[in-house]
Amino acid sequence: MADTDGLIDARDFGTSAPAASGLSGGFHVKGAHGQDWGLRNRLSRIFRPDTGRTVMLAFDHGYFVGPMAGLERLDTGIAPLVPAADAIMMTRGALRTSIPPTTDAGIVLRASGGPSILRELSDEHIALDIEDALRLNAAALAIQVFIGGEHESRSVANLAALVDAGQRHGVAVLGVTAVGKDMVRDARYFRLATRISAEMGAHVVKTYYVEDGFETVTASCPVPIIVAGGKKLPELDALTMAYRSIQEGAAGVDMGRNIFQSESPAAMLAAVRGVVHDGLKPAEAYELFKETAAGATGNAES
């Protein structure tokens, strides 16, 4: 067992310095310069080459909570939003039943599961075979990693096994930092959770935004970090979180409830794209949201 006495907290994250020369290799996705062509091609379906960022629409919630608000009908509530997303994150069942095969969005499949919201959520297993992911043309596979959770070791082993499968077939892996109700959501914890996922081979890491020290989380993770939307927030607050995340080093957002539970999901998705890809500030993006929502209402009434 490693001796943890006398460990010195990391201090210098070099948050103002770009990635060291040569490490990007001219590729637009952080940490992927040494990957095979197929895996980099798949990452390019998720991260736009012109900005290096992504707006991912997440609607995989049903795999453990069932038909929550906004996800009652995937075919009518979610499918119309897909063309405006760079990537979509869902289960294979949702993809096969509800998403048109003509979509250009990068496909990110939920690959872990097991317990429902009624049980211990960290008790997950790999729930998707790599061959089925290839049949579905997946760009990436998403897996929960429960650092500090009851089944932490198994979730890390699940991640490692999925990375091995992904590397063999050129499919990226998205490590999702799962935070229990009793865990402290601060930069120190997220530095730990995101770094472990990256060191175990995840090509992208999804985590939560924190106001104090988030730039140290993104700087100390050698692969792109995308920010989870989390619970439903007022639209301006969600856009502010997205803006701050990008300004502090995130490579995009993976939003679910803050889009599909918005009073105008399509308008909210357009506003988030404005923040992530066009550099809109929160107030500007909120104005875009209101204008787009009003236009949609007017068209529906005419």
PDB file of C-alpha atoms in Angstrom:
ATOM      1  CA  MET A   1       0.000   0.000   0.000  1.00  0.00           C
ATOM      2  CA  ALA A   2       1.319   3.454  -0.898  1.00  0.00           C
ATOM      3  CA  ASP A   3       2.547   5.620   1.968  1.00  0.00           C
ATOM      4  CA  THR A   4       0.174   8.581   2.068  1.00  0.00           C
ATOM      5  CA  ASP A   5       1.772  10.321   5.059  1.00  0.00           C
ATOM      6  CA  GLY A   6       3.419  13.598   4.254  1.00  0.00           C
ATOM      7  CA  LEU A   7       1.843  14.030   0.833  1.00  0.00           C
ATOM      8  CA  ILE A   8       2.167  17.618  -0.356  1.00  0.00           C
ATOM      9  CA  ASP A   9      -0.851  19.141  -2.084  1.00  0.00           C
ATOM     10  CA  ALA A  10      -0.242  20.102  -5.700  1.00  0.00           C
ATOM     11  CA  ARG A  11       0.078  23.856  -6.128  1.00  0.00           C
ATOM     12  CA  ASP A  12       1.309  24.948  -9.548  1.00  0.00           C
ATOM     13  CA  PHE A  13      -1.153  23.902 -12.245  1.00  0.00           C
ATOM     14  CA  GLY A  14       0.111  26.381 -14.844  1.00  0.00           C
ATOM     15  CA  THR A  15      -3.441  27.386 -15.681  1.00  0.00           C
ATOM     16  CA  SER A  16      -2.285  30.360 -17.776  1.00  0.00           C
ATOM     17  CA  ALA A  17       0.010  28.280 -19.992  1.00  0.00           C
ATOM     18  CA  PRO A  18      -1.134  26.407 -23.121  1.00  0.00           C
ATOM     19  CA  ALA A  19      -0.375  22.730 -23.647  1.00  0.00           C
ATOM     20  CA  ALA A  20       3.348  22.087 -24.061  1.00  0.00           C
ATOM     21  CA  SER A  21       4.622  22.491 -27.610  1.00  0.00           C
ATOM     22  CA  GLY A  22       4.256  19.334 -29.659  1.00  0.00           C
ATOM     23  CA  LEU A  23       1.783  17.614 -27.379  1.00  0.00           C
ATOM     24  CA  SER A  24      -1.251  18.451 -29.497  1.00  0.00           C
ATOM     25  CA  GLY A  25       0.377  17.253 -32.711  1.00  0.00           C
ATOM     26  CA  GLY A  26      -1.856  19.653 -34.631  1.00  0.00           C
ATOM     27  CA  PHE A  27      -4.985  17.709 -33.656  1.00  0.00           C
ATOM     28  CA  HIS A  28      -7.877  19.634 -32.144  1.00  0.00           C
ATOM     29  CA  VAL A  29      -8.643  17.246 -29.269  1.00  0.00           C
ATOM     30  CA  LYS A  30      -6.434  17.475 -26.198  1.00  0.00           C
ATOM     31  CA  GLY A  31      -4.327  14.413 -25.491  1.00  0.00           C
ATOM     32  CA  ALA A  32      -5.352  12.500 -28.617  1.00  0.00           C
ATOM     33  CA  HIS A  33      -2.349  13.210 -30.864  1.00  0.00           C
ATOM     34  CA  GLY A  34      -0.958   9.696 -30.383  1.00  0.00           C
ATOM     35  CA  GLN A  35      -4.186   7.805 -31.029  1.00  0.00           C
ATOM     36  CA  ASP A  36      -5.001   5.785 -34.136  1.00  0.00           C
ATOM     37  CA  TRP A  37      -6.701   7.439 -37.095  1.00  0.00           C
ATOM     38  CA  GLY A  38     -10.042   5.756 -36.446  1.00  0.00           C
ATOM     39  CA  LEU A  39     -10.252   6.916 -32.846  1.00  0.00           C
ATOM     40  CA  ARG A  40      -9.293  10.473 -33.782  1.00  0.00           C
ATOM     41  CA  ASN A  41     -11.887  10.407 -36.541  1.00  0.00           C
ATOM     42  CA  ARG A  42     -14.507   9.377 -33.992  1.00  0.00           C
ATOM     43  CA  LEU A  43     -13.418  12.148 -31.622  1.00  0.00           C
ATOM     44  CA  SER A  44     -13.850  14.578 -34.532  1.00  0.00           C
ATOM     45  CA  ARG A  45     -17.511  13.571 -34.701  1.00  0.00           C
ATOM     46  CA  ILE A  46     -17.862  14.808 -31.120  1.00  0.00           C
ATOM     47  CA  PHE A  47     -15.554  17.859 -31.031  1.00  0.00           C
ATOM     48  CA  ARG A  48     -15.904  20.353 -33.859  1.00  0.00           C
ATOM     49  CA  PRO A  49     -12.556  20.715 -35.650  1.00  0.00           C
ATOM     50  CA  ASP A  50     -12.963  24.485 -36.070  1.00  0.00           C
ATOM     51  CA  THR A  51     -13.468  25.181 -32.348  1.00  0.00           C
ATOM     52  CA  GLY A  52     -12.215  22.023 -30.637  1.00  0.00           C
ATOM     53  CA  ARG A  53     -15.397  22.073 -28.549  1.00  0.00           C
ATOM     54  CA  THR A  54     -18.655  20.205 -28.297  1.00  0.00           C
ATOM     55  CA  VAL A  55     -22.270  20.703 -27.305  1.00  0.00           C
ATOM     56  CA  MET A  56     -23.470  17.269 -26.274  1.00  0.00           C
ATOM     57  CA  LEU A  57     -27.131  16.574 -25.584  1.00  0.00           C
ATOM     58  CA  ALA A  58     -27.526  13.985 -22.820  1.00  0.00           C
ATOM     59  CA  PHE A  59     -30.728  11.998 -22.485  1.00  0.00           C
ATOM     60  CA  ASP A  60     -29.506   8.723 -21.026  1.00  0.00           C
ATOM     61  CA  HIS A  61     -31.245   9.363 -17.682  1.00  0.00           C
ATOM     62  CA  GLY A  62     -33.915   6.738 -18.311  1.00  0.00           C
ATOM     63  CA  TYR A  63     -31.440   3.889 -17.768  1.00  0.00           C
ATOM     64  CA  PHE A  64     -31.780   4.349 -14.019  1.00  0.00           C
ATOM     65  CA  VAL A  65     -34.644   6.816 -13.365  1.00  0.00           C
ATOM     66  CA  GLY A  66     -37.166   5.876 -16.052  1.00  0.00           C
ATOM     67  CA  PRO A  67     -39.266   8.448 -17.979  1.00  0.00           C
ATOM     68  CA  MET A  68     -38.402  11.656 -16.100  1.00  0.00           C
ATOM     69  CA  ALA A  69     -39.882  15.040 -16.995  1.00  0.00           C
ATOM     70  CA  GLY A  70     -38.884  16.002 -20.514  1.00  0.00           C
ATOM     71  CA  LEU A  71     -38.067  12.423 -21.482  1.00  0.00           C
ATOM     72  CA  GLU A  72     -41.574  11.005 -21.565  1.00  0.00           C
ATOM     73  CA  ARG A  73     -41.407  10.692 -25.377  1.00  0.00           C
ATOM     74  CA  LEU A  74     -37.944  10.456 -26.893  1.00  0.00           C
ATOM     75  CA  ASP A  75     -39.295  10.388 -30.426  1.00  0.00           C
ATOM     76  CA  THR A  76     -41.244  13.634 -30.130  1.00  0.00           C
ATOM     77  CA  GLY A  77     -39.363  15.449 -27.358  1.00  0.00           C
ATOM     78  CA  ILE A  78     -35.726  14.635 -28.092  1.00  0.00           C
ATOM     79  CA  ALA A  79     -35.379  13.576 -31.741  1.00  0.00           C
ATOM     80  CA  PRO A  80     -36.248  17.076 -33.090  1.00  0.00           C
ATOM     81  CA  LEU A  81     -33.376  18.552 -31.031  1.00  0.00           C
ATOM     82  CA  VAL A  82     -30.707  16.180 -32.298  1.00  0.00           C
ATOM     83  CA  PRO A  83     -29.776  18.083 -35.502  1.00  0.00           C
ATOM     84  CA  ALA A  84     -28.637  21.061 -33.403  1.00  0.00           C
ATOM     85  CA  ALA A  85     -26.314  19.006 -31.182  1.00  0.00           C
ATOM     86  CA  ASP A  86     -22.710  18.138 -31.997  1.00  0.00           C
ATOM     87  CA  ALA A  87     -23.067  14.850 -30.145  1.00  0.00           C
ATOM     88  CA  ILE A  88     -25.793  12.925 -28.360  1.00  0.00           C
ATOM     89  CA  MET A  89     -25.421  10.734 -25.279  1.00  0.00           C
ATOM     90  CA  MET A  90     -27.996   8.004 -24.770  1.00  0.00           C
ATOM     91  CA  THR A  91     -28.552   4.260 -24.338  1.00  0.00           C
ATOM     92  CA  ARG A  92     -28.492   1.871 -27.272  1.00  0.00           C
ATOM     93  CA  GLY A  93     -32.196   1.201 -26.750  1.00  0.00           C
ATOM     94  CA  ALA A  94     -33.013   4.896 -27.113  1.00  0.00           C
ATOM     95  CA  LEU A  95     -30.822   5.170 -30.202  1.00  0.00           C
ATOM     96  CA  ARG A  96     -32.384   2.205 -31.982  1.00  0.00           C
ATOM     97  CA  THR A  97     -35.983   3.127 -31.201  1.00  0.00           C
ATOM     98  CA  SER A  98     -36.091   6.905 -31.291  1.00  0.00           C
ATOM     99  CA  ILE A  99     -33.225   8.575 -33.171  1.00  0.00           C
ATOM    100  CA  PRO A 100     -33.268   8.867 -36.993  1.00  0.00           C
ATOM    101  CA  PRO A 101     -30.316   7.067 -38.619  1.00  0.00           C
ATOM    102  CA  THR A 102     -29.750  10.116 -40.822  1.00  0.00           C
ATOM    103  CA  THR A 103     -28.294  12.092 -37.903  1.00  0.00           C
ATOM    104  CA  ASP A 104     -24.825  13.591 -38.232  1.00  0.00           C
ATOM    105  CA  ALA A 105     -24.351  13.894 -34.468  1.00  0.00           C
ATOM    106  CA  GLY A 106     -21.559  11.947 -32.809  1.00  0.00           C
ATOM    107  CA  ILE A 107     -23.028   8.928 -31.023  1.00  0.00           C
ATOM    108  CA  VAL A 108     -22.010   8.479 -27.380  1.00  0.00           C
ATOM    109  CA  LEU A 109     -23.520   5.326 -25.899  1.00  0.00           C
ATOM    110  CA  ARG A 110     -24.101   4.684 -22.222  1.00  0.00           C
ATOM    111  CA  ALA A 111     -22.053   1.546 -21.557  1.00  0.00           C
ATOM    112  CA  SER A 112     -22.521   1.011 -17.810  1.00  0.00           C
ATOM    113  CA  GLY A 113     -25.601   0.188 -15.791  1.00  0.00           C
ATOM    114  CA  GLY A 114     -27.297  -2.201 -13.434  1.00  0.00           C
ATOM    115  CA  PRO A 115     -28.995  -0.577 -10.452  1.00  0.00           C
ATOM    116  CA  SER A 116     -32.028   1.681 -10.610  1.00  0.00           C
ATOM    117  CA  ILE A 117     -32.510   4.810  -8.561  1.00  0.00           C
ATOM    118  CA  LEU A 118     -34.046   2.537  -5.904  1.00  0.00           C
ATOM    119  CA  ARG A 119     -30.677   0.848  -5.223  1.00  0.00           C
ATOM    120  CA  GLU A 120     -27.012   1.723  -4.642  1.00  0.00           C
ATOM    121  CA  LEU A 121     -26.074   3.472  -7.888  1.00  0.00           C
ATOM    122  CA  SER A 122     -22.356   2.690  -7.696  1.00  0.00           C
ATOM    123  CA  ASP A 123     -23.098  -1.034  -8.071  1.00  0.00           C
ATOM    124  CA  GLU A 124     -22.690  -0.828 -11.856  1.00  0.00           C
ATOM    125  CA  HIS A 125     -21.283  -3.205 -14.450  1.00  0.00           C
ATOM    126  CA  ILE A 126     -20.375  -2.871 -18.115  1.00  0.00           C
ATOM    127  CA  ALA A 127     -23.707  -3.244 -19.891  1.00  0.00           C
ATOM    128  CA  LEU A 128     -22.752  -2.975 -23.556  1.00  0.00           C
ATOM    129  CA  ASP A 129     -20.656  -5.188 -25.801  1.00  0.00           C
ATOM    130  CA  ILE A 130     -18.109  -3.415 -27.993  1.00  0.00           C
ATOM    131  CA  GLU A 131     -19.402  -5.245 -31.083  1.00  0.00           C
ATOM    132  CA  ASP A 132     -22.857  -3.791 -30.595  1.00  0.00           C
ATOM    133  CA  ALA A 133     -21.297  -0.343 -30.209  1.00  0.00           C
ATOM    134  CA  LEU A 134     -19.583  -0.826 -33.563  1.00  0.00           C
ATOM    135  CA  ARG A 135     -22.852  -1.947 -35.169  1.00  0.00           C
ATOM    136  CA  LEU A 136     -24.378   1.308 -33.937  1.00  0.00           C
ATOM    137  CA  ASN A 137     -21.463   3.375 -35.285  1.00  0.00           C
ATOM    138  CA  ALA A 138     -20.647   4.776 -31.839  1.00  0.00           C
ATOM    139  CA  ALA A 139     -18.034   7.508 -31.610  1.00  0.00           C
ATOM    140  CA  ALA A 140     -17.617   6.983 -27.855  1.00  0.00           C
ATOM    141  CA  LEU A 141     -18.800   4.910 -24.915  1.00  0.00           C
ATOM    142  CA  ALA A 142     -19.736   6.515 -21.600  1.00  0.00           C
ATOM    143  CA  ILE A 143     -19.145   4.883 -18.236  1.00  0.00           C
ATOM    144  CA  GLN A 144     -19.681   6.058 -14.671  1.00  0.00           C
ATOM    145  CA  VAL A 145     -16.662   6.163 -12.349  1.00  0.00           C
ATOM    146  CA  PHE A 146     -17.539   6.334  -8.658  1.00  0.00           C
ATOM    147  CA  ILE A 147     -14.416   7.699  -6.975  1.00  0.00           C
ATOM    148  CA  GLY A 148     -15.078   7.540  -3.245  1.00  0.00           C
ATOM    149  CA  GLY A 149     -18.200   5.439  -3.764  1.00  0.00           C
ATOM    150  CA  GLU A 150     -19.010   2.082  -2.234  1.00  0.00           C
ATOM    151  CA  HIS A 151     -18.030   0.251  -5.428  1.00  0.00           C
ATOM    152  CA  GLU A 152     -15.164   2.520  -6.454  1.00  0.00           C
ATOM    153  CA  SER A 153     -12.714  -0.270  -7.371  1.00  0.00           C
ATOM    154  CA  ARG A 154     -15.213  -2.079  -9.584  1.00  0.00           C
ATOM    155  CA  SER A 155     -16.131   1.115 -11.419  1.00  0.00           C
ATOM    156  CA  VAL A 156     -12.458   1.840 -12.099  1.00  0.00           C
ATOM    157  CA  ALA A 157     -11.979  -1.752 -13.301  1.00  0.00           C
ATOM    158  CA  ASN A 158     -15.050  -1.320 -15.538  1.00  0.00           C
ATOM    159  CA  LEU A 159     -13.463   1.794 -17.025  1.00  0.00           C
ATOM    160  CA  ALA A 160     -10.149   0.019 -17.639  1.00  0.00           C
ATOM    161  CA  ALA A 161     -11.866  -2.913 -19.342  1.00  0.00           C
ATOM    162  CA  LEU A 162     -13.896  -0.587 -21.546  1.00  0.00           C
ATOM    163  CA  VAL A 163     -10.785   1.388 -22.512  1.00  0.00           C
ATOM    164  CA  ASP A 164      -9.060  -1.859 -23.512  1.00  0.00           C
ATOM    165  CA  ALA A 165     -12.008  -2.755 -25.739  1.00  0.00           C
ATOM    166  CA  GLY A 166     -12.211   0.762 -27.136  1.00  0.00           C
ATOM    167  CA  GLN A 167      -8.513   0.872 -27.984  1.00  0.00           C
ATOM    168  CA  ARG A 168      -8.761  -2.432 -29.848  1.00  0.00           C
ATOM    169  CA  HIS A 169     -11.541  -1.097 -32.048  1.00  0.00           C
ATOM    170  CA  GLY A 170     -10.816   2.642 -32.222  1.00  0.00           C
ATOM    171  CA  VAL A 171     -13.770   3.756 -30.087  1.00  0.00           C
ATOM    172  CA  ALA A 172     -13.286   6.565 -27.556  1.00  0.00           C
ATOM    173  CA  VAL A 173     -14.294   6.245 -23.904  1.00  0.00           C
ATOM    174  CA  LEU A 174     -15.944   9.000 -21.868  1.00  0.00           C
ATOM    175  CA  GLY A 175     -15.356   8.661 -18.125  1.00  0.00           C
ATOM    176  CA  VAL A 176     -18.193  10.239 -16.136  1.00  0.00           C
ATOM    177  CA  THR A 177     -17.376  11.347 -12.586  1.00  0.00           C
ATOM    178  CA  ALA A 178     -20.313  10.188 -10.481  1.00  0.00           C
ATOM    179  CA  VAL A 179     -20.687  12.078  -7.222  1.00  0.00           C
ATOM    180  CA  GLY A 180     -22.635  10.602  -4.333  1.00  0.00           C
ATOM    181  CA  LYS A 181     -24.936  12.690  -2.181  1.00  0.00           C
ATOM    182  CA  ASP A 182     -22.483  12.674   0.729  1.00  0.00           C
ATOM    183  CA  MET A 183     -19.377  13.644  -1.234  1.00  0.00           C
ATOM    184  CA  VAL A 184     -17.852  17.109  -1.208  1.00  0.00           C
ATOM    185  CA  ARG A 185     -18.142  18.733  -4.617  1.00  0.00           C
ATOM    186  CA  ASP A 186     -14.987  20.834  -4.697  1.00  0.00           C
ATOM    187  CA  ALA A 187     -12.005  21.285  -6.998  1.00  0.00           C
ATOM    188  CA  ARG A 188      -9.806  18.984  -4.928  1.00  0.00           C
ATOM    189  CA  TYR A 189     -12.242  16.085  -5.318  1.00  0.00           C
ATOM    190  CA  PHE A 190     -12.772  16.694  -9.027  1.00  0.00           C
ATOM    191  CA  ARG A 191      -9.033  16.953  -9.659  1.00  0.00           C
ATOM    192  CA  LEU A 192      -8.749  13.494  -8.113  1.00  0.00           C
ATOM    193  CA  ALA A 193     -11.720  11.955  -9.926  1.00  0.00           C
ATOM    194  CA  THR A 194     -10.946  13.384 -13.366  1.00  0.00           C
ATOM    195  CA  ARG A 195      -7.240  12.617 -13.183  1.00  0.00           C
ATOM    196  CA  ILE A 196      -7.874   8.992 -12.181  1.00  0.00           C
ATOM    197  CA  SER A 197     -10.230   8.554 -15.130  1.00  0.00           C
ATOM    198  CA  ALA A 198      -7.701  10.036 -17.553  1.00  0.00           C
ATOM    199  CA  GLU A 199      -4.807   8.030 -16.133  1.00  0.00           C
ATOM    200  CA  MET A 200      -6.837   4.847 -16.516  1.00  0.00           C
ATOM    201  CA  GLY A 201      -7.201   5.658 -20.209  1.00  0.00           C
ATOM    202  CA  ALA A 202     -10.422   7.653 -20.660  1.00  0.00           C
ATOM    203  CA  HIS A 203     -10.178   9.799 -23.789  1.00  0.00           C
ATOM    204  CA  VAL A 204     -12.671  12.393 -22.490  1.00  0.00           C
ATOM    205  CA  VAL A 205     -13.909  13.105 -18.960  1.00  0.00           C
ATOM    206  CA  LYS A 206     -17.268  14.509 -17.934  1.00  0.00           C
ATOM    207  CA  THR A 207     -17.467  16.286 -14.601  1.00  0.00           C
ATOM    208  CA  TYR A 208     -19.229  19.067 -12.721  1.00  0.00           C
ATOM    209  CA  TYR A 209     -18.365  22.747 -12.646  1.00  0.00           C
ATOM    210  CA  VAL A 210     -17.278  24.324  -9.372  1.00  0.00           C
ATOM    211  CA  GLU A 211     -16.868  28.065  -8.928  1.00  0.00           C
ATOM    212  CA  ASP A 212     -13.674  27.880  -6.886  1.00  0.00           C
ATOM    213  CA  GLY A 213     -10.688  26.364  -8.655  1.00  0.00           C
ATOM    214  CA  PHE A 214     -12.288  24.773 -11.702  1.00  0.00           C
ATOM    215  CA  GLU A 215      -9.391  25.932 -13.860  1.00  0.00           C
ATOM    216  CA  THR A 216      -7.113  23.634 -11.830  1.00  0.00           C
ATOM    217  CA  VAL A 217      -9.393  20.697 -12.679  1.00  0.00           C
ATOM    218  CA  THR A 218      -9.156  21.315 -16.430  1.00  0.00           C
ATOM    219  CA  ALA A 219      -5.431  22.124 -16.329  1.00  0.00           C
ATOM    220  CA  SER A 220      -4.476  18.973 -14.423  1.00  0.00           C
ATOM    221  CA  CYS A 221      -6.508  16.609 -16.630  1.00  0.00           C
ATOM    222  CA  PRO A 222      -4.544  15.537 -19.749  1.00  0.00           C
ATOM    223  CA  VAL A 223      -7.685  14.888 -21.818  1.00  0.00           C
ATOM    224  CA  PRO A 224     -10.667  17.146 -22.607  1.00  0.00           C
ATOM    225  CA  ILE A 225     -13.140  17.871 -19.851  1.00  0.00           C
ATOM    226  CA  ILE A 226     -16.781  18.461 -20.683  1.00  0.00           C
ATOM    227  CA  VAL A 227     -19.126  19.835 -18.062  1.00  0.00           C
ATOM    228  CA  ALA A 228     -22.318  18.163 -16.897  1.00  0.00           C
ATOM    229  CA  GLY A 229     -25.387  20.340 -16.759  1.00  0.00           C
ATOM    230  CA  GLY A 230     -26.600  18.750 -13.537  1.00  0.00           C
ATOM    231  CA  LYS A 231     -29.899  19.760 -12.005  1.00  0.00           C
ATOM    232  CA  LYS A 232     -32.292  22.117 -13.789  1.00  0.00           C
ATOM    233  CA  LEU A 233     -31.301  25.755 -13.346  1.00  0.00           C
ATOM    234  CA  PRO A 234     -32.885  28.993 -14.561  1.00  0.00           C
ATOM    235  CA  GLU A 235     -31.763  29.501 -18.157  1.00  0.00           C
ATOM    236  CA  LEU A 236     -29.469  32.451 -17.430  1.00  0.00           C
ATOM    237  CA  ASP A 237     -27.770  30.535 -14.604  1.00  0.00           C
ATOM    238  CA  ALA A 238     -27.198  27.505 -16.831  1.00  0.00           C
ATOM    239  CA  LEU A 239     -25.746  29.694 -19.588  1.00  0.00           C
ATOM    240  CA  THR A 240     -23.504  31.412 -17.045  1.00  0.00           C
ATOM    241  CA  MET A 241     -22.227  28.046 -15.856  1.00  0.00           C
ATOM    242  CA  ALA A 242     -21.521  26.998 -19.449  1.00  0.00           C
ATOM    243  CA  TYR A 243     -19.685  30.268 -20.140  1.00  0.00           C
ATOM    244  CA  ARG A 244     -17.526  30.063 -17.039  1.00  0.00           C
ATOM    245  CA  SER A 245     -16.736  26.408 -17.760  1.00  0.00           C
ATOM    246  CA  ILE A 246     -15.437  27.249 -21.218  1.00  0.00           C
ATOM    247  CA  GLN A 247     -13.504  30.281 -19.985  1.00  0.00           C
ATOM    248  CA  GLU A 248     -11.837  28.090 -17.368  1.00  0.00           C
ATOM    249  CA  GLY A 249     -10.697  25.387 -19.742  1.00  0.00           C
ATOM    250  CA  ALA A 250     -13.592  23.028 -20.477  1.00  0.00           C
ATOM    251  CA  ALA A 251     -13.866  21.689 -24.026  1.00  0.00           C
ATOM    252  CA  GLY A 252     -17.647  21.732 -24.027  1.00  0.00           C
ATOM    253  CA  VAL A 253     -20.792  20.840 -22.145  1.00  0.00           C
ATOM    254  CA  ASP A 254     -22.951  17.749 -21.893  1.00  0.00           C
ATOM    255  CA  MET A 255     -26.357  19.093 -20.919  1.00  0.00           C
ATOM    256  CA  GLY A 256     -29.582  17.224 -20.378  1.00  0.00           C
ATOM    257  CA  ARG A 257     -32.143  18.625 -17.968  1.00  0.00           C
ATOM    258  CA  ASN A 258     -31.077  22.223 -18.594  1.00  0.00           C
ATOM    259  CA  ILE A 259     -32.083  21.712 -22.223  1.00  0.00           C
ATOM    260  CA  PHE A 260     -34.943  19.213 -22.384  1.00  0.00           C
ATOM    261  CA  GLN A 261     -36.627  20.616 -19.229  1.00  0.00           C
ATOM    262  CA  SER A 262     -36.308  24.217 -20.432  1.00  0.00           C
ATOM    263  CA  GLU A 263     -39.493  26.090 -21.338  1.00  0.00           C
ATOM    264  CA  SER A 264     -38.069  26.156 -24.880  1.00  0.00           C
ATOM    265  CA  PRO A 265     -35.563  23.311 -25.393  1.00  0.00           C
ATOM    266  CA  ALA A 266     -34.629  24.246 -28.965  1.00  0.00           C
ATOM    267  CA  ALA A 267     -33.999  27.858 -27.997  1.00  0.00           C
ATOM    268  CA  MET A 268     -31.889  26.782 -25.024  1.00  0.00           C
ATOM    269  CA  LEU A 269     -29.815  24.469 -27.189  1.00  0.00           C
ATOM    270  CA  ALA A 270     -29.201  27.334 -29.631  1.00  0.00           C
ATOM    271  CA  ALA A 271     -28.135  29.606 -26.776  1.00  0.00           C
ATOM    272  CA  VAL A 272     -25.730  27.005 -25.379  1.00  0.00           C
ATOM    273  CA  ARG A 273     -24.195  26.602 -28.841  1.00  0.00           C
ATOM    274  CA  GLY A 274     -23.732  30.351 -28.929  1.00  0.00           C
ATOM    275  CA  VAL A 275     -21.754  30.223 -25.697  1.00  0.00           C
ATOM    276  CA  VAL A 276     -19.631  27.196 -26.550  1.00  0.00           C
ATOM    277  CA  HIS A 277     -18.851  27.838 -30.214  1.00  0.00           C
ATOM    278  CA  ASP A 278     -19.438  31.549 -30.786  1.00  0.00           C
ATOM    279  CA  GLY A 279     -18.119  33.017 -27.553  1.00  0.00           C
ATOM    280  CA  LEU A 280     -21.383  34.645 -26.526  1.00  0.00           C
ATOM    281  CA  LYS A 281     -21.424  35.986 -22.992  1.00  0.00           C
ATOM    282  CA  PRO A 282     -24.237  34.832 -20.682  1.00  0.00           C
ATOM    283  CA  ALA A 283     -26.387  37.936 -21.153  1.00  0.00           C
ATOM    284  CA  GLU A 284     -25.993  37.762 -24.936  1.00  0.00           C
ATOM    285  CA  ALA A 285     -26.844  34.074 -24.988  1.00  0.00           C
ATOM    286  CA  TYR A 286     -29.879  34.678 -22.800  1.00  0.00           C
ATOM    287  CA  GLU A 287     -31.125  37.307 -25.228  1.00  0.00           C
ATOM    288  CA  LEU A 288     -30.673  34.778 -28.034  1.00  0.00           C
ATOM    289  CA  PHE A 289     -32.646  32.261 -26.003  1.00  0.00           C
ATOM    290  CA  LYS A 290     -35.548  34.690 -25.471  1.00  0.00           C
ATOM    291  CA  GLU A 291     -35.608  35.782 -29.112  1.00  0.00           C
ATOM    292  CA  THR A 292     -35.503  32.211 -30.402  1.00  0.00           C
ATOM    293  CA  ALA A 293     -38.149  31.055 -27.942  1.00  0.00           C
ATOM    294  CA  ALA A 294     -40.415  33.964 -28.881  1.00  0.00           C
ATOM    295  CA  GLY A 295     -39.968  33.211 -32.577  1.00  0.00           C
ATOM    296  CA  ALA A 296     -40.832  29.589 -32.036  1.00  0.00           C
ATOM    297  CA  THR A 297     -43.966  30.551 -30.121  1.00  0.00           C
ATOM    298  CA  GLY A 298     -44.989  32.989 -32.834  1.00  0.00           C
ATOM    299  CA  ASN A 299     -44.532  30.389 -35.562  1.00  0.00           C
ATOM    300  CA  ALA A 300     -46.551  27.864 -33.591  1.00  0.00           C
ATOM    301  CA  GLU A 301     -49.425  30.311 -33.171  1.00  0.00           C
ATOM    302  CA  SER A 302     -49.505  31.498 -36.791  1.00  0.00           C
TER     303      SER A 302
END
